[in-house]
Tab-separated table of C-alpha atoms in Angstrom:
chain	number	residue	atom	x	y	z
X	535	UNK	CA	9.071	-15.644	9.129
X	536	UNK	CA	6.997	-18.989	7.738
X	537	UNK	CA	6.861	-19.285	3.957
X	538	UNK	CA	4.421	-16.725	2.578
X	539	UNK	CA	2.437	-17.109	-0.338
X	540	UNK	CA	1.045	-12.705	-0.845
X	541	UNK	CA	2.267	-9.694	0.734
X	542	UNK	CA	-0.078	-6.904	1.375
X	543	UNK	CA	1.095	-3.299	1.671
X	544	UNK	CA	-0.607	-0.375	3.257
X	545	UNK	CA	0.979	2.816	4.624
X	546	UNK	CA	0.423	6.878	5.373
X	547	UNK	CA	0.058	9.231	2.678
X	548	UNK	CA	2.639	11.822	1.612
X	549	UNK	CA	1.856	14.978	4.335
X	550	UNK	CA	-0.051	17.869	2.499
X	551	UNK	CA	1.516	20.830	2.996
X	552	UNK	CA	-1.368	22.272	5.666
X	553	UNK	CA	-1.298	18.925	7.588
X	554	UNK	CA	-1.762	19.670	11.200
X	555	UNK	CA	0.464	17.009	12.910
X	556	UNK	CA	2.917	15.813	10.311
X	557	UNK	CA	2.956	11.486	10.109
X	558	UNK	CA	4.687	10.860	6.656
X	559	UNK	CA	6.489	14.395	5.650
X	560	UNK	CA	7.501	14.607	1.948
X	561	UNK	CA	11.275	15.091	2.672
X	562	UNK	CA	11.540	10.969	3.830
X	563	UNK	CA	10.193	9.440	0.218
X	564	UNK	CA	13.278	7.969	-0.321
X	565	UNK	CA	13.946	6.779	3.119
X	566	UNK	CA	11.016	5.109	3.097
X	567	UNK	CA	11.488	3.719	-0.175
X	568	UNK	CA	14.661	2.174	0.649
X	569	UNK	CA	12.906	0.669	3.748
X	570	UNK	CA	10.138	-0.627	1.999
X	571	UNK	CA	12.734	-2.344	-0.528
X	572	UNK	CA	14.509	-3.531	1.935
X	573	UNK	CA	12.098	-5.336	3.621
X	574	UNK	CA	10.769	-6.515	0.344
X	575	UNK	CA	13.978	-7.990	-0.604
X	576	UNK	CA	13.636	-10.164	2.886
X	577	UNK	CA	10.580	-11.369	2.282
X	578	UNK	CA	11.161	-12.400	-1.103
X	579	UNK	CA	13.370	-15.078	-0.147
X	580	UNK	CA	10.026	-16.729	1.959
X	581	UNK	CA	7.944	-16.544	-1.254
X	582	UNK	CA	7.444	-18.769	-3.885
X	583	UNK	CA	8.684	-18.259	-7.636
X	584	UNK	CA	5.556	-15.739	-8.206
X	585	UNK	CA	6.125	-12.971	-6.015
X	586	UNK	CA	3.185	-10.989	-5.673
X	587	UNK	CA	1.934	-7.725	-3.740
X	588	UNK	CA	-1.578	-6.068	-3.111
X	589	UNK	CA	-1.748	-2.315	-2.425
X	590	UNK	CA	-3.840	0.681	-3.215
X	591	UNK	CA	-2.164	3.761	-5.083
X	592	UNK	CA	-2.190	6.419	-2.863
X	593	UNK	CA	0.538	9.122	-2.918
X	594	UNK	CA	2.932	7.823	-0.617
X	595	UNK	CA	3.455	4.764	1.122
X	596	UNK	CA	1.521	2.590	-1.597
X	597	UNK	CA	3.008	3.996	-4.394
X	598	UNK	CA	6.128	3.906	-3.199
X	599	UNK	CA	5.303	0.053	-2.167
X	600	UNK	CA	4.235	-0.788	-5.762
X	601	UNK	CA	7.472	0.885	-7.312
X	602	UNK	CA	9.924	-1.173	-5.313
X	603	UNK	CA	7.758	-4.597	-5.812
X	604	UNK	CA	7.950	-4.089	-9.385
X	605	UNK	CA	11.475	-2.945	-9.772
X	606	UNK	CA	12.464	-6.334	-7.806
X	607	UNK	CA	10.236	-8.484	-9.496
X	608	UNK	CA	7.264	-8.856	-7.927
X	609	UNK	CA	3.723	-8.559	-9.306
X	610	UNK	CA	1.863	-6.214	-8.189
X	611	UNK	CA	-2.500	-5.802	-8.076
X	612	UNK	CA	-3.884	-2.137	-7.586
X	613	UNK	CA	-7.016	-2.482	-4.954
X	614	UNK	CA	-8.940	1.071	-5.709
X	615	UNK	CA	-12.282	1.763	-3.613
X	616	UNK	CA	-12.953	3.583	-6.991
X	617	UNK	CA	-13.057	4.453	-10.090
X	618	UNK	CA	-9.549	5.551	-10.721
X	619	UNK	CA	-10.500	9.327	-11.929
X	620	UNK	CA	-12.441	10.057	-8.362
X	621	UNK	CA	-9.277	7.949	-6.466
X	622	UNK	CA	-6.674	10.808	-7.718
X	623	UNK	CA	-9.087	13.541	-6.255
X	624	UNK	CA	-9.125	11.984	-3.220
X	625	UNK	CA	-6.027	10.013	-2.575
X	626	UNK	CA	-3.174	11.255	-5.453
X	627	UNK	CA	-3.812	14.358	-6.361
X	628	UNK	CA	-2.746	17.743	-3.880
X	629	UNK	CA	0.869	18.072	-3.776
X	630	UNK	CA	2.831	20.382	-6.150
X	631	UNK	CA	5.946	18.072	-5.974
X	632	UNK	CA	6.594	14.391	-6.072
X	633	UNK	CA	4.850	13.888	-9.159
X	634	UNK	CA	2.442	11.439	-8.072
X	635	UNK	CA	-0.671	11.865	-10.431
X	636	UNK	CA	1.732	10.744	-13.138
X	637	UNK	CA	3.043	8.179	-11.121
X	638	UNK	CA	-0.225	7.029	-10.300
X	639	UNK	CA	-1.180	6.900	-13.688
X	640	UNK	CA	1.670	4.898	-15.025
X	641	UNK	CA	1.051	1.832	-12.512
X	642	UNK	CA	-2.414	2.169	-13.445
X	643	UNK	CA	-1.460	1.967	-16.902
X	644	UNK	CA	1.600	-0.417	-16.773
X	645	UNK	CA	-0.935	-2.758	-15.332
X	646	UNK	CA	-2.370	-5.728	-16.945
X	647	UNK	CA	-6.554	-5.609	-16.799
X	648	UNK	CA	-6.305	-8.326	-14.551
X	649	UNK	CA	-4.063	-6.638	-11.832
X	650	UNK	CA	-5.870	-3.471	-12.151
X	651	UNK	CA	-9.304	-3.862	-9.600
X	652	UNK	CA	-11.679	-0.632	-9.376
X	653	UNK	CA	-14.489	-2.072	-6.339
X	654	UNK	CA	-16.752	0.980	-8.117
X	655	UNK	CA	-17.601	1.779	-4.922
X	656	UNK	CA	-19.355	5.076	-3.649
X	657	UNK	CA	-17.410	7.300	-2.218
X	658	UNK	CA	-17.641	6.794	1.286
X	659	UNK	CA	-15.224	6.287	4.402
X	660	UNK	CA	-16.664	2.820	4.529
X	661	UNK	CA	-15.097	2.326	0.929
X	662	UNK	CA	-11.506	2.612	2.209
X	663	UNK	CA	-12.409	-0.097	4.708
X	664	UNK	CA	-13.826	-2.246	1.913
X	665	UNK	CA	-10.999	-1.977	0.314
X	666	UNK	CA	-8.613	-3.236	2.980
X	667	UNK	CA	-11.295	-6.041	3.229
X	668	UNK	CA	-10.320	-6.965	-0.259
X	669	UNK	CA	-6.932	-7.489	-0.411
X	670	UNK	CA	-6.914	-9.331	2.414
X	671	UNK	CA	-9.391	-11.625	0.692
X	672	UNK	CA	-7.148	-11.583	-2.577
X	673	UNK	CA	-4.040	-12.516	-0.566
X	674	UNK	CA	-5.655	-14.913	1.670
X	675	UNK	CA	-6.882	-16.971	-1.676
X	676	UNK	CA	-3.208	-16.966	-2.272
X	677	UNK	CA	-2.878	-18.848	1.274
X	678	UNK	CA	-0.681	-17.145	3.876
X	679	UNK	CA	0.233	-13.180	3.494
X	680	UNK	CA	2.383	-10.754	5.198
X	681	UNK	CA	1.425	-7.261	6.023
X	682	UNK	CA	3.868	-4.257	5.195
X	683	UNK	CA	2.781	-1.218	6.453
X	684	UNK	CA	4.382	2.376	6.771
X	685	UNK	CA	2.453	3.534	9.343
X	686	UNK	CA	3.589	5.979	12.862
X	687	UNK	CA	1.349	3.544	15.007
X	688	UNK	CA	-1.474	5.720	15.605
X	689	UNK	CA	-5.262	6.342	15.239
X	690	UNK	CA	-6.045	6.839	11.626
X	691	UNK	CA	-8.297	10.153	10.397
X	692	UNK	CA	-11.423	7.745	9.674
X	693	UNK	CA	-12.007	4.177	8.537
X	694	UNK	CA	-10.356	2.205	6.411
X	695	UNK	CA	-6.590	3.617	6.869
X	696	UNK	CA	-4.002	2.450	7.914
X	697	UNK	CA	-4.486	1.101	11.806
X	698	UNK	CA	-7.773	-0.642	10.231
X	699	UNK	CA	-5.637	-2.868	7.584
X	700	UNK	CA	-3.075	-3.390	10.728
X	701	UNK	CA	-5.989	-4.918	13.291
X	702	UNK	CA	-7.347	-6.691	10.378
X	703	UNK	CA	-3.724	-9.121	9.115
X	704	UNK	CA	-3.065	-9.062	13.305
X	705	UNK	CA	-6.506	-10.694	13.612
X	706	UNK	CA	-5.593	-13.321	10.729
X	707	UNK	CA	-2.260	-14.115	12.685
X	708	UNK	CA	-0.168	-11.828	10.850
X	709	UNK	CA	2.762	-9.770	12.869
X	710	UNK	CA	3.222	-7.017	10.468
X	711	UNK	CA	6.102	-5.312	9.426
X	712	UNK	CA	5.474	-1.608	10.932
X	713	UNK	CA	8.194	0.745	9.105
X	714	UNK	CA	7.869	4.021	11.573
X	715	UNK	CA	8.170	7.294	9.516
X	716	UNK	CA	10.011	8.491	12.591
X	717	UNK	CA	12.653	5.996	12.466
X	718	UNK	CA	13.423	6.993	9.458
X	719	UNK	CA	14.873	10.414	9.914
């Protein structure tokens, strides 16, 4: 892997309960955690002294992304669509376990203004795409990024997911890391 200045993550969220065809199933958090860390900690050694990470804060993948970065030192910017109150309805909120409003809430609020970027867009499909957009911008101002992304390798349920942040870094010349949900059981 070449020196990289930014690390992007994007990933699946945690499976609602009445999810038709399970991708990211609440019983492998951890797993995925440690997998995300993991790779983290290799990539670290390619970066220069300020280690830094753009994500949204979904429940889930992102989270879980933004968690790790910090714990090992990285900085981390939340890239929100939205205003942060209409992100939880749509992206956080739903599950009775995990605890991920609160989680969401303290990385939102651990978060220096400056690492903390609400687009105020509408909602919108198209706002989830904007938002990859974004932090690919951010990181590319950096110079060269790396794309994490917990993702099973299929189509997304509309634009802006997952797959869309994947073609995106694979059309800058980025080989993302893909950490498979079912490799993880």
């Amino acid at each position: 892997m070449p020196n990289i200045d930014a690390v992007i993550f994007t990933g699946h969220m945690i499976d609602l309960a009445d999810r038709a065809e399970p991708r990211f199933p609440p019983v492998l958090e951890q797993a995925a955690a440690a997998a995300i860390r993991r790779h983290l900690i290799d990539i670290a050694r390619e970066m220069p002294d300020e280690k830094i990470g753009y994500a949204s804060a979904a429940r889930g993948g992102d989270i879980l992304f933004h968690e790790q970065a910090r714990a090992l030192g990285f900085r981390t910017v939340i890239v929100l669509p939205f205003a942060p109150v209409l992100f939880e309805k749509t992206s956080v909120s739903g599950l009775a376990g995990g605890g991920w409003v609160a989680r969401f809430h303290a990385l939102w609020d651990q978060s220096p203004p400056r690492d903390r970027i609400d687009m105020d867009l509408p909602k919108s499909s198209e706002a989830y795409a904007a938002c990859n957009t974004r932090m690919i911008e951010l990181a590319r101002a950096r110079g060269i990024y790396h794309l994490v992304a917990l993702w099973d390798g299929k189509g997304g349920d509309g634009p802006g997911g997952t797959v869309d942040l994947v073609e995106k870094a694979e059309a800058d010349g980025d080989n993302p890391h893909i950490i498979r949900p079912a490799d993880l059981r």
